Amino acid sequence: MSNLQPLVVYSSGPAPNPFKVAFVLEELGLPWKFESLPMPDLKKEPYTNLNPNGRVPTLVDPNKGGMTVWESGAIVDYLIEEYDKDAKLHYTTPKEKSNTRSWQYFQVSGQGPYFGQLGWFTNHHTEKLPSAIERYTNEVKRVIGVIDGHLAKNGTDYLVGDKVSYADLMFIPYFKSVGKGPLTLMAKDVDTSQWVHYTAWMNRLHERAAVAKIAKIYDDIWVKILAEKH
């Protein structure tokens, strides 16, 4: 794929959703780059001409006439359909294909929004609301428990079948932001190691060269942000 121009992923600092796309791009071996914008610029032109919702990520593919796709799930679908011709990150059999899509939808509807709300009420809301923090912390535990229980039953090391899929990769950024650790900013009193199948799965994913590379970019952004706060 050396003849391809870099695909552009619009991001903003450590926002998790663009990194879901980055993990998939890197695993597929595609050339790509981040175009990071300040948060205020996301809500005005020219960015809203690309993404009317004014959020990240947005993908622009110069290899397809400047094709523009927004929303992380839609972007991942596009990348799989257009560039995963060898089915490295997806399945072609109906059962496995549907199961992978189910986990993808669970991530975008059941993990991302709740984890995002916990981040808001923990770090940005004007007043501390213990009931809101408790509610969304419980959702973090529930989602981890769902993953952990499924992995225990599946017994193949991954969410679907016996190989990593785009669904596995999409869960990584938000999971990196919770639990005990120097770079987590929410649910810091939750010891995620109690979910042994989940922990082994996350460790297994981070052993992959592509995942480790993108994870380091993500971590380095947080290291810089936290250093500036002190």
CSV table of C-alpha atoms in Angstrom, one decimal:
chain,number,residue,atom,x,y,z
A,1,MET,CA,0.0,0.0,0.0
A,2,SER,CA,3.0,2.2,-0.4
A,3,ASN,CA,1.4,4.1,-3.3
A,4,LEU,CA,-1.4,5.4,-1.1
A,5,GLN,CA,-1.5,8.9,0.2
A,6,PRO,CA,-1.9,9.3,4.0
A,7,LEU,CA,-5.5,9.2,5.2
A,8,VAL,CA,-6.2,12.1,7.5
A,9,VAL,CA,-7.8,11.6,10.9
A,10,TYR,CA,-9.1,14.8,12.5
A,11,SER,CA,-8.6,14.6,16.3
A,12,SER,CA,-8.4,16.9,19.3
A,13,GLY,CA,-5.8,16.3,22.0
A,14,PRO,CA,-6.4,13.0,23.9
A,15,ALA,CA,-10.0,12.6,22.7
A,16,PRO,CA,-10.5,8.8,22.7
A,17,ASN,CA,-12.6,8.2,19.6
A,18,PRO,CA,-10.0,9.2,17.0
A,19,PHE,CA,-7.7,6.6,18.6
A,20,LYS,CA,-10.2,3.8,17.8
A,21,VAL,CA,-9.7,4.7,14.1
A,22,ALA,CA,-5.9,5.0,14.6
A,23,PHE,CA,-5.7,1.4,16.0
A,24,VAL,CA,-7.5,0.1,12.9
A,25,LEU,CA,-5.4,2.1,10.5
A,26,GLU,CA,-2.2,1.0,12.0
A,27,GLU,CA,-3.2,-2.7,12.1
A,28,LEU,CA,-4.1,-2.5,8.4
A,29,GLY,CA,-0.7,-1.0,7.6
A,30,LEU,CA,-2.3,2.1,6.0
A,31,PRO,CA,-0.5,5.4,5.7
A,32,TRP,CA,-2.3,8.0,7.9
A,33,LYS,CA,-1.8,11.0,10.0
A,34,PHE,CA,-3.6,13.0,12.7
A,35,GLU,CA,-4.8,16.5,12.1
A,36,SER,CA,-5.3,17.8,15.7
A,37,LEU,CA,-7.5,20.8,16.2
A,38,PRO,CA,-8.3,22.9,19.3
A,39,MET,CA,-11.7,22.0,20.7
A,40,PRO,CA,-13.3,25.5,19.9
A,41,ASP,CA,-12.4,25.0,16.2
A,42,LEU,CA,-14.5,21.9,16.0
A,43,LYS,CA,-17.7,23.8,16.3
A,44,LYS,CA,-17.1,26.2,13.4
A,45,GLU,CA,-16.2,26.3,9.8
A,46,PRO,CA,-14.2,25.0,8.0
A,47,TYR,CA,-14.4,21.9,10.2
A,48,THR,CA,-18.2,21.7,10.4
A,49,ASN,CA,-18.1,21.6,6.6
A,50,LEU,CA,-16.5,18.2,7.0
A,51,ASN,CA,-18.4,17.1,10.1
A,52,PRO,CA,-21.7,18.9,10.8
A,53,ASN,CA,-21.8,17.5,14.4
A,54,GLY,CA,-18.6,19.3,15.2
A,55,ARG,CA,-16.9,16.4,17.0
A,56,VAL,CA,-14.0,14.1,16.3
A,57,PRO,CA,-13.0,11.9,14.5
A,58,THR,CA,-13.5,12.7,10.9
A,59,LEU,CA,-11.7,10.8,8.2
A,60,VAL,CA,-10.6,12.3,4.9
A,61,ASP,CA,-9.4,9.8,2.3
A,62,PRO,CA,-7.4,11.5,-0.5
A,63,ASN,CA,-7.1,8.2,-2.3
A,64,LYS,CA,-10.9,8.2,-2.9
A,65,GLY,CA,-11.3,11.7,-4.2
A,66,GLY,CA,-11.3,13.3,-0.7
A,67,MET,CA,-14.0,10.9,0.6
A,68,THR,CA,-15.1,12.2,4.0
A,69,VAL,CA,-16.6,10.0,6.8
A,70,TRP,CA,-17.5,11.0,10.3
A,71,GLU,CA,-18.4,9.1,13.5
A,72,SER,CA,-15.9,6.5,14.6
A,73,GLY,CA,-18.1,3.5,13.9
A,74,ALA,CA,-18.8,4.6,10.4
A,75,ILE,CA,-15.2,5.3,9.8
A,76,VAL,CA,-14.1,1.9,10.9
A,77,ASP,CA,-16.8,0.4,8.7
A,78,TYR,CA,-15.4,2.3,5.7
A,79,LEU,CA,-11.9,1.2,6.4
A,80,ILE,CA,-12.9,-2.4,6.7
A,81,GLU,CA,-14.9,-2.3,3.5
A,82,GLU,CA,-12.4,-0.4,1.4
A,83,TYR,CA,-9.0,-1.6,2.7
A,84,ASP,CA,-9.3,-4.9,4.6
A,85,LYS,CA,-9.5,-7.0,1.5
A,86,ASP,CA,-7.7,-9.9,3.2
A,87,ALA,CA,-10.1,-10.0,6.1
A,88,LYS,CA,-7.3,-9.3,8.6
A,89,LEU,CA,-9.6,-7.6,11.1
A,90,HIS,CA,-13.0,-8.9,10.1
A,91,TYR,CA,-14.9,-12.1,9.2
A,92,THR,CA,-16.7,-13.0,6.1
A,93,THR,CA,-18.9,-15.8,7.6
A,94,PRO,CA,-22.4,-14.6,8.6
A,95,LYS,CA,-22.3,-15.6,12.2
A,96,GLU,CA,-18.9,-14.1,13.0
A,97,LYS,CA,-19.5,-11.1,10.9
A,98,SER,CA,-22.8,-10.3,12.8
A,99,ASN,CA,-21.2,-11.0,16.1
A,100,THR,CA,-18.3,-8.6,15.4
A,101,ARG,CA,-20.8,-5.9,14.4
A,102,SER,CA,-22.7,-6.5,17.6
A,103,TRP,CA,-19.6,-5.8,19.7
A,104,GLN,CA,-18.9,-2.8,17.7
A,105,TYR,CA,-22.3,-1.4,18.3
A,106,PHE,CA,-22.0,-2.2,22.0
A,107,GLN,CA,-18.8,-0.2,22.1
A,108,VAL,CA,-20.3,2.9,20.4
A,109,SER,CA,-23.5,2.8,22.4
A,110,GLY,CA,-22.7,1.0,25.7
A,111,GLN,CA,-19.1,1.9,26.4
A,112,GLY,CA,-18.2,5.2,24.9
A,113,PRO,CA,-21.2,7.3,26.0
A,114,TYR,CA,-21.1,6.1,29.6
A,115,PHE,CA,-17.4,6.4,30.0
A,116,GLY,CA,-17.5,9.8,28.4
A,117,GLN,CA,-20.2,10.9,31.0
A,118,LEU,CA,-18.0,9.6,33.8
A,119,GLY,CA,-15.1,11.7,32.5
A,120,TRP,CA,-17.3,14.8,32.3
A,121,PHE,CA,-18.7,14.5,35.8
A,122,THR,CA,-15.4,13.5,37.3
A,123,ASN,CA,-13.2,16.2,35.7
A,124,HIS,CA,-15.3,19.0,34.1
A,125,HIS,CA,-18.7,19.5,35.6
A,126,THR,CA,-19.0,22.8,37.6
A,127,GLU,CA,-20.1,20.9,40.8
A,128,LYS,CA,-19.3,17.5,42.1
A,129,LEU,CA,-22.3,15.2,41.8
A,130,PRO,CA,-21.5,12.0,43.7
A,131,SER,CA,-24.7,10.3,42.5
A,132,ALA,CA,-23.7,10.9,38.8
A,133,ILE,CA,-20.2,9.7,39.4
A,134,GLU,CA,-21.4,6.6,41.2
A,135,ARG,CA,-23.9,5.8,38.4
A,136,TYR,CA,-21.3,6.0,35.7
A,137,THR,CA,-18.6,4.3,37.7
A,138,ASN,CA,-21.1,1.4,38.1
A,139,GLU,CA,-21.5,1.4,34.3
A,140,VAL,CA,-17.7,1.1,33.9
A,141,LYS,CA,-17.8,-1.9,36.2
A,142,ARG,CA,-20.8,-3.4,34.3
A,143,VAL,CA,-19.2,-3.0,30.9
A,144,ILE,CA,-15.9,-4.5,32.0
A,145,GLY,CA,-17.9,-7.3,33.6
A,146,VAL,CA,-19.8,-8.0,30.3
A,147,ILE,CA,-16.5,-8.2,28.4
A,148,ASP,CA,-14.9,-10.4,31.1
A,149,GLY,CA,-17.8,-12.8,31.2
A,150,HIS,CA,-17.9,-13.1,27.5
A,151,LEU,CA,-14.2,-13.8,27.2
A,152,ALA,CA,-14.4,-16.4,29.8
A,153,LYS,CA,-17.2,-18.2,27.9
A,154,ASN,CA,-15.7,-17.7,24.5
A,155,GLY,CA,-12.3,-19.1,25.5
A,156,THR,CA,-10.5,-17.9,22.3
A,157,ASP,CA,-8.7,-14.8,23.7
A,158,TYR,CA,-10.8,-12.4,21.6
A,159,LEU,CA,-14.3,-11.1,21.4
A,160,VAL,CA,-15.2,-13.0,18.2
A,161,GLY,CA,-13.6,-16.2,16.9
A,162,ASP,CA,-9.9,-16.8,17.4
A,163,LYS,CA,-8.3,-13.6,16.0
A,164,VAL,CA,-8.3,-9.9,16.8
A,165,SER,CA,-11.0,-7.9,15.0
A,166,TYR,CA,-11.8,-4.3,14.7
A,167,ALA,CA,-14.3,-4.7,17.6
A,168,ASP,CA,-11.5,-5.6,20.0
A,169,LEU,CA,-9.5,-2.6,18.9
A,170,MET,CA,-12.4,-0.1,19.3
A,171,PHE,CA,-12.7,-0.8,23.0
A,172,ILE,CA,-9.1,0.1,23.8
A,173,PRO,CA,-9.0,3.9,24.2
A,174,TYR,CA,-11.8,4.2,26.7
A,175,PHE,CA,-10.6,1.3,28.8
A,176,LYS,CA,-7.2,2.9,28.9
A,177,SER,CA,-8.8,5.9,30.7
A,178,VAL,CA,-10.2,4.1,33.7
A,179,GLY,CA,-9.0,2.2,36.8
A,180,LYS,CA,-5.8,2.5,38.9
A,181,GLY,CA,-2.9,4.0,37.0
A,182,PRO,CA,-0.8,7.1,36.5
A,183,LEU,CA,-2.6,8.1,33.3
A,184,THR,CA,-6.2,7.4,34.3
A,185,LEU,CA,-8.5,10.3,35.2
A,186,MET,CA,-11.7,8.4,36.3
A,187,ALA,CA,-12.8,5.4,38.3
A,188,LYS,CA,-9.4,5.5,39.8
A,189,ASP,CA,-10.6,3.5,42.8
A,190,VAL,CA,-11.7,0.6,40.6
A,191,ASP,CA,-9.1,-2.2,40.5
A,192,THR,CA,-9.7,-3.6,37.0
A,193,SER,CA,-7.3,-6.5,37.6
A,194,GLN,CA,-10.1,-8.3,39.5
A,195,TRP,CA,-11.5,-9.1,36.0
A,196,VAL,CA,-8.9,-11.6,35.0
A,197,HIS,CA,-10.1,-12.4,31.5
A,198,TYR,CA,-10.5,-8.7,30.7
A,199,THR,CA,-7.1,-7.9,32.0
A,200,ALA,CA,-5.5,-10.7,30.0
A,201,TRP,CA,-7.3,-9.5,26.9
A,202,MET,CA,-6.1,-5.9,27.3
A,203,ASN,CA,-2.6,-7.1,27.9
A,204,ARG,CA,-2.7,-9.4,24.9
A,205,LEU,CA,-3.9,-6.5,22.7
A,206,HIS,CA,-1.2,-4.2,23.9
A,207,GLU,CA,1.4,-6.8,23.0
A,208,ARG,CA,0.6,-6.2,19.3
A,209,ALA,CA,3.1,-3.9,17.7
A,210,ALA,CA,0.5,-1.7,16.0
A,211,VAL,CA,-1.5,-1.3,19.3
A,212,ALA,CA,1.6,-0.6,21.3
A,213,LYS,CA,2.6,2.1,18.8
A,214,ILE,CA,-0.7,3.9,19.0
A,215,ALA,CA,-1.1,3.4,22.7
A,216,LYS,CA,2.3,5.2,23.2
A,217,ILE,CA,1.1,8.2,21.2
A,218,TYR,CA,-2.1,8.3,23.4
A,219,ASP,CA,-0.1,7.9,26.6
A,220,ASP,CA,2.4,10.6,25.6
A,221,ILE,CA,-0.3,13.1,25.1
A,222,TRP,CA,-1.6,12.4,28.6
A,223,VAL,CA,1.8,12.6,30.1
A,224,LYS,CA,2.2,16.1,28.6
A,225,ILE,CA,-1.2,17.3,29.7
A,226,LEU,CA,-0.7,16.0,33.3
A,227,ALA,CA,2.8,17.5,33.5
A,228,GLU,CA,1.3,20.9,32.5
A,229,LYS,CA,-1.2,20.7,35.3
A,230,HIS,CA,1.5,20.4,38.0
